[in-house]
mmCIF file of C-alpha atoms in Angstrom:
data_model
loop_
_atom_site.group_PDB
_atom_site.id
_atom_site.type_symbol
_atom_site.label_atom_id
_atom_site.label_comp_id
_atom_site.label_asym_id
_atom_site.label_seq_id
_atom_site.Cartn_x
_atom_site.Cartn_y
_atom_site.Cartn_z
ATOM 1 C CA MET A 1 101.240 48.418 67.147
ATOM 2 C CA ARG A 2 103.474 44.882 68.010
ATOM 3 C CA ASN A 3 103.730 44.170 64.420
ATOM 4 C CA LYS A 4 105.129 47.607 63.373
ATOM 5 C CA PHE A 5 107.698 47.349 66.592
ATOM 6 C CA ASP A 6 108.637 43.874 65.442
ATOM 7 C CA MET A 7 109.547 45.197 61.715
ATOM 8 C CA GLN A 8 111.428 48.116 63.470
ATOM 9 C CA LEU A 9 113.506 45.558 65.609
ATOM 10 C CA ASP A 10 114.130 43.542 62.648
ATOM 11 C CA SER A 11 115.249 46.715 60.546
ATOM 12 C CA LEU A 12 117.559 47.260 64.042
ATOM 13 C CA LYS A 13 119.189 43.812 63.499
ATOM 14 C CA GLU A 14 119.830 44.396 59.711
ATOM 15 C CA GLN A 15 121.584 47.479 60.287
ATOM 16 C CA LEU A 16 123.854 46.341 63.019
ATOM 17 C CA THR A 17 124.715 43.338 60.901
ATOM 18 C CA ASN A 18 125.787 45.634 58.124
ATOM 19 C CA MET A 19 127.552 47.945 60.317
ATOM 20 C CA GLY A 20 129.504 44.804 61.572
ATOM 21 C CA GLU A 21 130.178 43.797 58.053
ATOM 22 C CA LEU A 22 131.590 46.958 57.248
ATOM 23 C CA CYS A 23 133.965 46.965 60.136
ATOM 24 C CA GLU A 24 134.866 43.413 59.310
ATOM 25 C CA VAL A 25 135.840 44.735 56.046
ATOM 26 C CA ALA A 26 137.664 47.476 57.146
ATOM 27 C CA ILE A 27 139.820 45.348 59.390
ATOM 28 C CA THR A 28 140.788 42.929 56.815
ATOM 29 C CA LYS A 29 141.587 45.618 54.302
ATOM 30 C CA ALA A 30 143.460 47.848 56.616
ATOM 31 C CA THR A 31 145.794 44.651 57.611
ATOM 32 C CA GLU A 32 146.089 43.612 54.051
ATOM 33 C CA ALA A 33 147.085 47.212 52.766
ATOM 34 C CA ILE A 34 149.861 47.261 55.854
ATOM 35 C CA LEU A 35 151.164 43.765 54.982
ATOM 36 C CA GLU A 36 151.121 44.071 51.137
ATOM 37 C CA GLY A 37 151.561 48.053 50.958
ATOM 38 C CA LYS A 38 148.542 48.976 49.131
ATOM 39 C CA GLU A 39 148.195 52.524 49.859
ATOM 40 C CA GLU A 40 145.155 52.853 47.809
ATOM 41 C CA GLN A 41 143.395 50.282 49.882
ATOM 42 C CA ALA A 42 144.475 52.179 52.976
ATOM 43 C CA ARG A 43 142.834 55.040 51.679
ATOM 44 C CA GLU A 44 139.665 53.222 50.815
ATOM 45 C CA VAL A 45 139.540 51.990 54.559
ATOM 46 C CA ILE A 46 139.954 55.672 55.709
ATOM 47 C CA LEU A 47 137.099 56.663 53.575
ATOM 48 C CA ALA A 48 135.013 53.525 54.826
ATOM 49 C CA ASP A 49 135.100 55.097 58.332
ATOM 50 C CA GLU A 50 132.918 57.770 57.338
ATOM 51 C CA GLU A 51 130.388 54.991 56.231
ATOM 52 C CA ILE A 52 130.787 53.404 59.621
ATOM 53 C CA ASP A 53 130.265 56.717 61.548
ATOM 54 C CA GLN A 54 127.038 57.055 59.175
ATOM 55 C CA ALA A 55 125.822 53.727 60.058
ATOM 56 C CA GLU A 56 126.155 54.449 64.107
ATOM 57 C CA LYS A 57 124.333 57.790 63.511
ATOM 58 C CA ASP A 58 121.262 55.845 61.890
ATOM 59 C CA ILE A 59 121.337 52.878 64.325
ATOM 60 C CA GLU A 60 121.411 55.624 67.023
ATOM 61 C CA ARG A 61 118.424 57.401 65.348
ATOM 62 C CA LEU A 62 116.544 54.107 64.887
ATOM 63 C CA CYS A 63 117.155 53.303 68.605
ATOM 64 C CA LEU A 64 115.899 56.595 70.007
ATOM 65 C CA LYS A 65 112.865 56.246 67.651
ATOM 66 C CA LEU A 66 111.927 52.758 69.238
ATOM 67 C CA LEU A 67 112.629 53.983 72.802
ATOM 68 C CA LEU A 68 110.196 57.188 72.232
ATOM 69 C CA GLN A 69 107.465 55.764 70.197
ATOM 70 C CA GLN A 70 107.273 52.695 70.761
ATOM 71 C CA GLN A 71 107.634 52.291 75.022
ATOM 72 C CA PRO A 72 109.266 48.868 74.959
ATOM 73 C CA VAL A 73 109.273 46.634 77.942
ATOM 74 C CA ALA A 74 111.698 44.148 79.654
ATOM 75 C CA LYS A 75 113.651 42.182 77.022
ATOM 76 C CA ASP A 76 113.048 44.920 74.151
ATOM 77 C CA LEU A 77 114.137 47.522 76.024
ATOM 78 C CA ARG A 78 117.341 45.483 76.607
ATOM 79 C CA GLN A 79 117.838 44.880 73.198
ATOM 80 C CA ILE A 80 117.701 48.464 72.232
ATOM 81 C CA SER A 81 119.953 49.509 75.020
ATOM 82 C CA ALA A 82 122.468 46.920 73.983
ATOM 83 C CA ALA A 83 122.208 48.080 70.628
ATOM 84 C CA LEU A 84 123.032 51.705 71.774
ATOM 85 C CA LYS A 85 126.179 50.644 73.534
ATOM 86 C CA MET A 86 127.340 48.038 70.745
ATOM 87 C CA ILE A 87 127.525 50.947 68.093
ATOM 88 C CA THR A 88 129.797 52.793 69.825
ATOM 89 C CA ASP A 89 132.144 49.974 70.237
ATOM 90 C CA MET A 90 131.724 49.334 66.665
ATOM 91 C CA GLU A 91 132.374 53.003 65.735
ATOM 92 C CA ARG A 92 135.704 52.566 67.618
ATOM 93 C CA ILE A 93 136.538 49.654 65.800
ATOM 94 C CA GLY A 94 136.243 51.677 62.680
ATOM 95 C CA ASP A 95 138.428 54.207 63.900
ATOM 96 C CA GLN A 96 140.982 51.674 64.602
ATOM 97 C CA ALA A 97 140.754 50.097 61.563
ATOM 98 C CA SER A 98 141.576 53.362 59.827
ATOM 99 C CA ASP A 99 144.308 54.384 62.191
ATOM 100 C CA ILE A 100 145.936 50.973 61.006
ATOM 101 C CA ALA A 101 145.621 52.338 57.421
ATOM 102 C CA GLU A 102 146.878 55.510 58.255
ATOM 103 C CA ILE A 103 150.313 53.889 59.525
ATOM 104 C CA LEU A 104 150.870 52.860 56.073
ATOM 105 C CA LEU A 105 150.204 56.345 54.800
ATOM 106 C CA SER A 106 152.095 58.036 57.141
ATOM 107 C CA THR A 107 155.058 56.089 57.324
ATOM 108 C CA ASP A 108 157.908 54.596 55.202
ATOM 109 C CA LEU A 109 157.104 50.941 56.630
ATOM 110 C CA LYS A 110 158.982 48.190 54.988
ATOM 111 C CA MET A 111 157.460 45.155 56.683
ATOM 112 C CA GLU A 112 160.874 43.351 56.779
ATOM 113 C CA MET A 113 160.053 41.402 59.827
ATOM 114 C CA ASN A 114 157.842 38.165 59.887
ATOM 115 C CA ASN A 115 154.366 39.476 60.140
ATOM 116 C CA LYS A 116 152.461 36.003 59.649
ATOM 117 C CA ASP A 117 150.790 36.405 63.037
ATOM 118 C CA ILE A 118 149.680 39.852 62.469
ATOM 119 C CA GLY A 119 147.414 38.526 59.395
ATOM 120 C CA VAL A 120 146.519 35.611 61.881
ATOM 121 C CA MET A 121 145.525 38.119 64.710
ATOM 122 C CA ALA A 122 143.599 40.488 62.355
ATOM 123 C CA GLN A 123 141.689 37.311 61.094
ATOM 124 C CA ALA A 124 140.776 36.118 64.840
ATOM 125 C CA ALA A 125 140.082 40.097 65.501
ATOM 126 C CA ALA A 126 137.641 40.415 62.521
ATOM 127 C CA LYS A 127 135.883 36.953 63.415
ATOM 128 C CA MET A 128 135.107 38.198 66.748
ATOM 129 C CA VAL A 129 133.454 41.283 65.431
ATOM 130 C CA ARG A 130 131.354 39.159 63.012
ATOM 131 C CA GLU A 131 130.392 36.611 65.585
ATOM 132 C CA SER A 132 129.487 39.137 68.281
ATOM 133 C CA VAL A 133 126.871 40.741 65.869
ATOM 134 C CA ARG A 134 125.805 37.598 64.996
ATOM 135 C CA ALA A 135 125.154 36.805 68.690
ATOM 136 C CA TYR A 136 123.114 40.037 69.231
ATOM 137 C CA VAL A 137 121.054 39.251 66.136
ATOM 138 C CA GLU A 138 120.483 35.531 66.917
ATOM 139 C CA GLN A 139 120.120 36.385 70.912
ATOM 140 C CA ASN A 140 122.580 33.426 70.871
ATOM 141 C CA MET A 141 124.548 33.270 74.552
ATOM 142 C CA MET A 142 126.887 30.204 73.315
ATOM 143 C CA LEU A 143 128.188 32.228 70.706
ATOM 144 C CA ALA A 144 128.445 35.437 72.939
ATOM 145 C CA LYS A 145 130.523 33.425 75.378
ATOM 146 C CA LYS A 146 132.815 31.942 72.326
ATOM 147 C CA VAL A 147 133.608 35.542 71.577
ATOM 148 C CA MET A 148 134.496 36.542 75.036
ATOM 149 C CA THR A 149 136.953 33.471 75.164
ATOM 150 C CA ALA A 150 138.491 34.248 71.589
ATOM 151 C CA ASP A 151 139.791 37.323 73.328
ATOM 152 C CA ASP A 152 142.533 35.270 75.365
ATOM 153 C CA GLU A 153 143.844 34.350 71.538
ATOM 154 C CA VAL A 154 143.798 37.690 70.460
ATOM 155 C CA ASP A 155 146.086 38.921 73.628
ATOM 156 C CA ARG A 156 148.324 35.663 73.222
ATOM 157 C CA LEU A 157 149.065 36.839 69.566
ATOM 158 C CA PHE A 158 149.879 40.478 70.782
ATOM 159 C CA ASP A 159 152.275 39.078 73.103
ATOM 160 C CA LYS A 160 153.659 36.971 71.097
ATOM 161 C CA ILE A 161 154.376 39.488 68.195
ATOM 162 C CA ARG A 162 155.604 41.710 70.881
ATOM 163 C CA GLN A 163 158.256 39.176 71.949
ATOM 164 C CA GLU A 164 159.183 38.692 68.569
ATOM 165 C CA ILE A 165 159.737 42.522 67.663
ATOM 166 C CA ILE A 166 161.874 42.591 70.516
ATOM 167 C CA GLU A 167 164.074 39.755 69.402
ATOM 168 C CA TYR A 168 164.056 41.281 66.083
ATOM 169 C CA ILE A 169 165.683 44.572 67.259
ATOM 170 C CA ALA A 170 167.786 42.558 69.381
ATOM 171 C CA LYS A 171 169.129 40.550 66.379
ATOM 172 C CA GLU A 172 169.466 43.919 64.044
ATOM 173 C CA ASN A 173 171.319 45.892 66.840
ATOM 174 C CA GLY A 174 168.543 48.180 66.777
ATOM 175 C CA ASP A 175 168.011 48.796 63.110
ATOM 176 C CA GLY A 176 164.378 48.934 61.783
ATOM 177 C CA GLY A 177 163.586 50.396 65.239
ATOM 178 C CA GLU A 178 160.683 52.571 63.556
ATOM 179 C CA ASP A 179 159.454 49.801 61.724
ATOM 180 C CA ALA A 180 159.084 47.917 64.682
ATOM 181 C CA VAL A 181 157.305 50.506 66.488
ATOM 182 C CA ASP A 182 154.684 50.974 63.735
ATOM 183 C CA LEU A 183 154.129 47.020 63.695
ATOM 184 C CA ILE A 184 153.723 46.927 67.583
ATOM 185 C CA MET A 185 151.060 49.877 67.011
ATOM 186 C CA VAL A 186 149.116 47.536 64.343
ATOM 187 C CA ALA A 187 149.117 44.516 66.692
ATOM 188 C CA LYS A 188 147.919 46.977 69.483
ATOM 189 C CA TYR A 189 145.056 48.321 67.347
ATOM 190 C CA LEU A 190 144.221 44.567 66.617
ATOM 191 C CA GLU A 191 144.258 43.876 70.280
ATOM 192 C CA ARG A 192 141.899 46.796 70.949
ATOM 193 C CA ILE A 193 139.442 45.695 68.237
ATOM 194 C CA GLY A 194 139.396 42.351 70.035
ATOM 195 C CA ASP A 195 138.414 44.101 73.242
ATOM 196 C CA HIS A 196 135.594 45.868 71.646
ATOM 197 C CA ALA A 197 134.147 42.923 70.124
ATOM 198 C CA THR A 198 134.345 41.600 73.775
ATOM 199 C CA ASN A 199 132.610 44.311 74.884
ATOM 200 C CA ILE A 200 129.868 43.861 72.440
ATOM 201 C CA ALA A 201 129.414 40.057 73.373
ATOM 202 C CA GLU A 202 128.994 41.470 77.083
ATOM 203 C CA TRP A 203 126.138 43.587 75.897
ATOM 204 C CA VAL A 204 124.641 40.666 73.998
ATOM 205 C CA GLU A 205 124.571 38.685 77.613
ATOM 206 C CA PHE A 206 123.010 42.049 78.840
ATOM 207 C CA SER A 207 120.383 41.816 76.342
ATOM 208 C CA VAL A 208 119.688 38.514 76.745
ATOM 209 C CA THR A 209 119.949 37.797 80.557
ATOM 210 C CA GLY A 210 119.560 41.259 81.874
ATOM 211 C CA ASN A 211 123.151 41.008 83.518
ATOM 212 C CA HIS A 212 126.271 42.948 82.361
ATOM 213 C CA ARG A 213 129.520 41.111 83.494
ATOM 214 C CA ILE A 214 131.088 44.449 84.769
ATOM 215 C CA ALA A 215 128.059 45.588 86.641
ATOM 216 C CA THR A 216 127.785 42.056 88.364
ATOM 217 C CA GLU A 217 131.482 41.907 89.223
ATOM 218 C CA VAL A 218 131.275 45.465 90.754
ATOM 219 C CA HIS A 219 128.148 44.436 92.873
ATOM 220 C CA GLU A 220 129.930 41.382 94.075
ATOM 221 C CA ARG A 221 133.015 43.224 94.951
ATOM 222 C CA LYS A 222 130.655 45.766 97.029
ATOM 223 C CA SER A 223 129.117 42.856 98.668
ATOM 224 C CA ALA A 224 132.525 41.611 99.838
ATOM 225 C CA GLY A 225 133.565 45.056 101.153
ATOM 226 C CA GLU A 226 136.072 45.552 98.691
ATOM 227 C CA VAL A 227 134.502 48.671 96.837
ATOM 228 C CA LYS A 228 133.085 51.446 98.931
#
């Protein structure tokens, strides 16, 4: 019975890895589509979002099967519960990559501003997604903490891009305002992807230790009398 459970757990990890790879490719392709004006590639990202949605359903089905049929205990139960939470974040990452692609298809984006930092931000966010899923597969707390720390860099890049856009609009006396709004939306979607990757890393921490960062913080605040 245990051998069958271990095989199914390995299958869960493999499916999570594949879903993470789909998300990573979607982020990269969506950003390239925006920066290089590749409309066909943008359409591919939107179609790929359906594949990510299907992956979420498949993994959810496997998790429920493991919960109902195998009656996992302790650490196994945490791994399955964490996976159910992780796929919600990955599905949203797919949505946000699709939203980035939609910007290109629904606007006349010219990308006349310096957009080097957008590419750097996209690479950083995609790496966070890849490493957060790998941290789960390997049950690697050091890698999970590295992902959490990396979110600070993604946030810093968002702030930098936002300031660059403000300066661009001021310099151009308001010209290019629509493009500036579209670009800030791209950066905001990437910033949110970083947040979702951080969420995944926090669920890795739960699967390894049994503690979840948010729940722990709330408990500490209650103990201190800050939360009723």
